[in-house]
Coordinates of C-alpha atoms in Angstrom, one line a residue:
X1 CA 121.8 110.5 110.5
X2 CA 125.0 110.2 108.8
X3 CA 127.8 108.8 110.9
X4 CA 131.1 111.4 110.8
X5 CA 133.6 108.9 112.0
X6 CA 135.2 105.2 111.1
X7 CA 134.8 101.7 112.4
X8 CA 137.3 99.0 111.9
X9 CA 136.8 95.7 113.3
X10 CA 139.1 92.7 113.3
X11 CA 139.0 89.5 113.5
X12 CA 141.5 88.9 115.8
X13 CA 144.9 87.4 116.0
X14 CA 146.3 90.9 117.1
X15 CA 146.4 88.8 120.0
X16 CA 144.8 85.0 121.0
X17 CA 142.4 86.3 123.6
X18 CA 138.7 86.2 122.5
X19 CA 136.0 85.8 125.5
X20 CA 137.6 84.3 128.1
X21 CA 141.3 84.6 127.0
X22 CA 142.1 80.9 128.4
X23 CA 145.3 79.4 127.2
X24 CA 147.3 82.2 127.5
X25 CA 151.3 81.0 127.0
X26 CA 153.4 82.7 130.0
X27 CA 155.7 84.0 127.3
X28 CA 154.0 87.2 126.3
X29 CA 155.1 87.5 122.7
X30 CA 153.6 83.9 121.9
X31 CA 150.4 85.9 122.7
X32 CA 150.5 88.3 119.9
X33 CA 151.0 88.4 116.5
X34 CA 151.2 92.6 115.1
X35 CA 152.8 92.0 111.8
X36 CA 149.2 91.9 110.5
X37 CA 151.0 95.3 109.5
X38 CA 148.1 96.0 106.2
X39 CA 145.4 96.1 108.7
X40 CA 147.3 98.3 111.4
X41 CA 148.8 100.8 108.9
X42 CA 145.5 100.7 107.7
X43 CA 143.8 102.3 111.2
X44 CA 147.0 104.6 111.0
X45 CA 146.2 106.0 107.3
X46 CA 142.3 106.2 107.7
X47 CA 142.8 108.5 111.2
X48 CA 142.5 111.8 111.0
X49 CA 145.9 113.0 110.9
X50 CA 147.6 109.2 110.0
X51 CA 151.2 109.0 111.9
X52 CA 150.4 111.9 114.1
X53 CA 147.3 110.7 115.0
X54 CA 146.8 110.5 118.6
X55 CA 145.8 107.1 119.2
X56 CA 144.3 105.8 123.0
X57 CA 144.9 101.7 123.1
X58 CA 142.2 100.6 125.7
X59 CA 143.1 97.1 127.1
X60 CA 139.2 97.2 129.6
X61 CA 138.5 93.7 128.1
X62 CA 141.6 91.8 128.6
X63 CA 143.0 89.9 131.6
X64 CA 146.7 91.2 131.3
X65 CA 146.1 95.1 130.6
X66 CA 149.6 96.0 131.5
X67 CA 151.7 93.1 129.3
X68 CA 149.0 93.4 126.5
X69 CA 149.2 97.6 126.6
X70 CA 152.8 98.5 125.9
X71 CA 152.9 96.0 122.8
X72 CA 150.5 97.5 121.3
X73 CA 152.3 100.7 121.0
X74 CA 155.5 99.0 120.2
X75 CA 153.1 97.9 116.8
X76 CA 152.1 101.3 116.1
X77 CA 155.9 102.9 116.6
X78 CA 157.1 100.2 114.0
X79 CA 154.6 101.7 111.7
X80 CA 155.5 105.6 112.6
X81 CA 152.6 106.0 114.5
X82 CA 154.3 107.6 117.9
X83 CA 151.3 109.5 119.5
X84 CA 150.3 106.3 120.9
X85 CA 149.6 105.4 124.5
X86 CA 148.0 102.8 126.5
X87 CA 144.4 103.9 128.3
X88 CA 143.7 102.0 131.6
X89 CA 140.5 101.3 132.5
X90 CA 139.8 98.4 134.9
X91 CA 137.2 99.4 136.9
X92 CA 134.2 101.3 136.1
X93 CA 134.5 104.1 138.1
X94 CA 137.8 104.9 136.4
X95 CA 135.3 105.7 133.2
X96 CA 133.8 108.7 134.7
X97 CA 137.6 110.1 135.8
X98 CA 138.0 113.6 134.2
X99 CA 141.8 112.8 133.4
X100 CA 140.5 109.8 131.5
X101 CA 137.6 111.8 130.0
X102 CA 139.9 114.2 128.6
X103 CA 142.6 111.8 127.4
X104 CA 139.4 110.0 125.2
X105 CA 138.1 113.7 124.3
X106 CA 141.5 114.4 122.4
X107 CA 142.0 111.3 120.7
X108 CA 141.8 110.7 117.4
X109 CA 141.6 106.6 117.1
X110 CA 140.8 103.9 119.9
X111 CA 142.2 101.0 119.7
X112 CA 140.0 97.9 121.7
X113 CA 142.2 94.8 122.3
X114 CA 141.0 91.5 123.0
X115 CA 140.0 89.4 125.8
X116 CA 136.1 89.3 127.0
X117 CA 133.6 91.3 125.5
X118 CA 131.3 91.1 128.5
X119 CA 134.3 92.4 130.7
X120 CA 134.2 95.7 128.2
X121 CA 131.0 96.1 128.2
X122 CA 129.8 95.6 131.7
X123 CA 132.9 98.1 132.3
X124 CA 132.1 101.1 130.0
X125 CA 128.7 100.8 129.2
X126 CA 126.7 103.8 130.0
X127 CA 129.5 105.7 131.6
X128 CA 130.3 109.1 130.4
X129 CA 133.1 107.7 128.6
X130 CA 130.6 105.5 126.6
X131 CA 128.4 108.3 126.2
X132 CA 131.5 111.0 124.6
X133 CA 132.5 107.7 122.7
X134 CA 129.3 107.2 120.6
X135 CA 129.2 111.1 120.8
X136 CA 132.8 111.4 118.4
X137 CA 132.2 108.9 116.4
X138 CA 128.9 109.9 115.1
X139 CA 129.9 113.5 115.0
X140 CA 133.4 113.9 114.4
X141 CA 136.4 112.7 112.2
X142 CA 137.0 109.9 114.6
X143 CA 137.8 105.9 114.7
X144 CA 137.0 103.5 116.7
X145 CA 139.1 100.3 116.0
X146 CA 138.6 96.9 117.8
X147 CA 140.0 93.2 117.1
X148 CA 138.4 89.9 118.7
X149 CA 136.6 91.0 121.7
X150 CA 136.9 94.9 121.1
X151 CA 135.3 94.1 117.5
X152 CA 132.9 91.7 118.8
X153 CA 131.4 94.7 121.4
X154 CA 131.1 97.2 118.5
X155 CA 127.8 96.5 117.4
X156 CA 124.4 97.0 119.1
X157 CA 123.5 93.3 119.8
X158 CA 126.7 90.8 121.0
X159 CA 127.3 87.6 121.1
X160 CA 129.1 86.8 124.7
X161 CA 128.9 83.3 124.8
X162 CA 128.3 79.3 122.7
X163 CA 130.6 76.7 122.1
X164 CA 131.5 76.1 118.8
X165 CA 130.4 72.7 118.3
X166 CA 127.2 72.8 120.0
X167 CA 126.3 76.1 118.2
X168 CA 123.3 75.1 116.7
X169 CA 121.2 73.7 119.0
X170 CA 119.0 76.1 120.5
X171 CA 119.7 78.1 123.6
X172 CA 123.3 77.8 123.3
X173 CA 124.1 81.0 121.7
X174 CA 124.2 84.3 124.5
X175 CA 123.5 87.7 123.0
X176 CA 123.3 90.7 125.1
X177 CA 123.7 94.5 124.7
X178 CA 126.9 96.0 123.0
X179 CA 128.3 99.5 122.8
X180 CA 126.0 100.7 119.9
X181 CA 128.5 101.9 117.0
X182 CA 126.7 100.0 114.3
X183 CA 123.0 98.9 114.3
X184 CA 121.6 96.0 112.4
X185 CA 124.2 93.8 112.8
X186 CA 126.2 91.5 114.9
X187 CA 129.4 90.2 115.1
X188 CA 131.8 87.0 115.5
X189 CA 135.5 87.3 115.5
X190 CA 138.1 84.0 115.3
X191 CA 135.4 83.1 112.5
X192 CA 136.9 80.4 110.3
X193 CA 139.7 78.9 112.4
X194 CA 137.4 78.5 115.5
X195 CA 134.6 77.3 113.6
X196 CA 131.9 79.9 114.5
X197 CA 129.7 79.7 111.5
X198 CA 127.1 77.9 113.5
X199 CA 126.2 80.2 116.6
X200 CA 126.3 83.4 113.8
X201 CA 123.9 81.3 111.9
X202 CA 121.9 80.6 115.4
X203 CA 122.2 84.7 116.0
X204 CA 120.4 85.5 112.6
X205 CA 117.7 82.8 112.6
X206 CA 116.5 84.1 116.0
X207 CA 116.5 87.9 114.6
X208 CA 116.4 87.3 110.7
X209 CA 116.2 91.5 110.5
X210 CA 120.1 91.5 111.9
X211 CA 123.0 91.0 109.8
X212 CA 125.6 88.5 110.7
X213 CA 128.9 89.0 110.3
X214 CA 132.0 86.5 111.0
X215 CA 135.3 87.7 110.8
X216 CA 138.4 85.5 109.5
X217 CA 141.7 85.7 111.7
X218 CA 143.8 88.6 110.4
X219 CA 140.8 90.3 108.5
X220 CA 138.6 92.9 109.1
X221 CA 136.0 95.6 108.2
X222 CA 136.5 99.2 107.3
X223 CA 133.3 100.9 107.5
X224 CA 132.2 104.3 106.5
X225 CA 129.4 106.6 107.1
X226 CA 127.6 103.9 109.3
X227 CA 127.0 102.2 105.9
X228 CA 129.7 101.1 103.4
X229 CA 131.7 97.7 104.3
X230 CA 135.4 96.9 103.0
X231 CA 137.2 93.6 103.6
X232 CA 140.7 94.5 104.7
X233 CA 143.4 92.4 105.4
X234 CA 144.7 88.4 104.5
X235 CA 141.5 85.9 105.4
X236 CA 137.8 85.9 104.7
X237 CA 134.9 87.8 106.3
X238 CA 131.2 86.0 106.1
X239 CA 127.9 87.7 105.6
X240 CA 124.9 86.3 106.9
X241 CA 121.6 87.4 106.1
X242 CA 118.5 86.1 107.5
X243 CA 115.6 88.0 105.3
X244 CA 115.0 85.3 102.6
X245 CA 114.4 82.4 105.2
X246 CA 111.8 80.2 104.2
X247 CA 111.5 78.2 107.4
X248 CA 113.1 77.0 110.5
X249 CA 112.0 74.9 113.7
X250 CA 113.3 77.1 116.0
X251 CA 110.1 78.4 117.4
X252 CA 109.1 74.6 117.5
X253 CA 112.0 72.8 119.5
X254 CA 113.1 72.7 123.1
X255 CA 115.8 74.3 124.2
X256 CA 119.1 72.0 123.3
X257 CA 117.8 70.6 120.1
X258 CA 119.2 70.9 116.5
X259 CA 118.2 73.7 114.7
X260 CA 116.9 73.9 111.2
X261 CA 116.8 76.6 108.3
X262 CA 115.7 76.5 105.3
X263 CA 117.7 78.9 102.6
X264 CA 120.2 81.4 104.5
X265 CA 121.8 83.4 102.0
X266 CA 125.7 83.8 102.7
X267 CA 128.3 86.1 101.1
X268 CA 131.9 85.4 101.4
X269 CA 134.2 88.6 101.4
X270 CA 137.7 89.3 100.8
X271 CA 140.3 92.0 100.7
X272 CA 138.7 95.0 98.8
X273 CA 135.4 93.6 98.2
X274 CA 132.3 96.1 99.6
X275 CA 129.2 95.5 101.0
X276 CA 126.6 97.9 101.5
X277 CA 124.4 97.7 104.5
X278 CA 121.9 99.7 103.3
X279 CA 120.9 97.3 100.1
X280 CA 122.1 94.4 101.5
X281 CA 124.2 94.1 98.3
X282 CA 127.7 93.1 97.5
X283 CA 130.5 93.5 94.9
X284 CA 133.6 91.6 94.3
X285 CA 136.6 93.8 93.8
X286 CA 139.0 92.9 90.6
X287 CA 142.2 92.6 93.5
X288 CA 144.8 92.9 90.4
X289 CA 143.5 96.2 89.8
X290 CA 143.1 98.0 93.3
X291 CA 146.4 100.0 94.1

């Protein structure tokens, strides 16, 4: 089935919450960083009906809804995008509300903010919202657009939890159920600066069939007809795919010991560059010569 509508996720630092959203600085403007303004004029021109796009910013995954909310359309006013406003759903009955059913029925783009994927998901997942959600976006001229934790849930299998450092030892890596936008593949956000290659690498080795994808601060991927990938934005997206594994001991060790594999083939993306999931294959994009 060919997919109707367009999925954008970032890697964050539309705002510092990713997972658990700890640190946050009591000044809310420290929190968030919107003049990323090539990726967000991006969302506006690839919507349906670009400034006058009615756009629905859903704050479910973050701890400060109401600060994080309003900022957000601030960002898109900046950029002439005024049909912006912020969707509140905290608790999960509020996802079967027909006012709130309606509001997602007419818009054009989501926008998922940051903050704890498990939160989103645990939230709005098989709801009727999550149902007319999958619904327009396979069927309509419709975007779903997510950074950090709201990119993170996009895909069918999610990461919601592993430390950094202890990534690669087995076990420590948790993947559960996401909201089922894109299949056969899973995502990291905060990718480079957080260090994250090693629970995406731990993701793939224990499903070699599903493609890993890290995402740099202040980067992301546009991707059309369910298919077709483009880098967007400043940093660096990685591809990991798990196919051409030779070996690895993970079937052999206990849980908590170093992980081994043996020839995990990695692409490294930037702005323009494509990737298609279909053939698993990539091309670099002369940059001097894209308008």
């Amino acid at each position: 089935m060919e997919i109707q509508g367009k999925l954008i996720i970032i890697g964050g630092a539309v705002d510092r919450g990713s997972f658990t959203e700890k640190n946050l600085d009591k000044d809310i403007t420290k929190n968030l960083n919107f003049f990323e303004a090539g990726i967000l004029k991006r969302i506006i021109n690839e919507s349906k009906h670009k400034e006058l796009s009615r756009i629905e910013v859903i704050t479910t995954a973050s701890v400060i809804p109401r600060e994080i909310g309003p900022e957000y359309i601030k960002a898109f006013g900046h950029l002439g995008a005024n049909n912006a406003d912020v969707l509140y759903i905290e608790k999960r009955e509020q996802a079967s509300d027909p006012i709130v059913l309606e509001r997602l029925r007419a818009a054009d783009v989501v926008m998922f903010t940051g903050g704890d994927q498990l939160r989103l998901t645990s939230i709005l997942g098989g709801t009727q919202f999550d149902t007319i959600l999958l619904d327009k976006y396979r069927n309509s001229e419709f975007m779903y657009a997510g950074t950090s934790a709201g990119a993170a849930a996009a895909s069918t299998n999610m990461i919601y939890q592993g430390s950094s450092s202890e990534a690669l030892l087995k076990g420590e890596v948790k993947i559960t159920s996401g909201l089922g936008l894109i299949d056969g593949v899973i995502i990291d956000t905060h990718f480079v600066k957080r260090g994250r290659i090693g629970r995406l690498f731990q993701a793939v080795v224990g499903n070699p069939k599903v493609l890993g994808i890290g995402l740099g601060e202040d980067t992301g991927l546009l991707i059309t007809n369910g298919l077709q990938m483009e880098a967007i934005g400043s940093g660096l997206v990685i591809v990991v795919d798990g196919r051409e594994i030779k070996d690895t001991n993970i079937t052999q060790i206990a849980l908590g010991k170093p992980i081994s594999i043996n020839h995990l083939v990695t692409h490294v993306m930037s702005k323009y560059d494509k990737f298609d999931l279909d053939t698993r294959k990539m091309s670099i994009q002369d940059t001097q010569h894209v308008n």
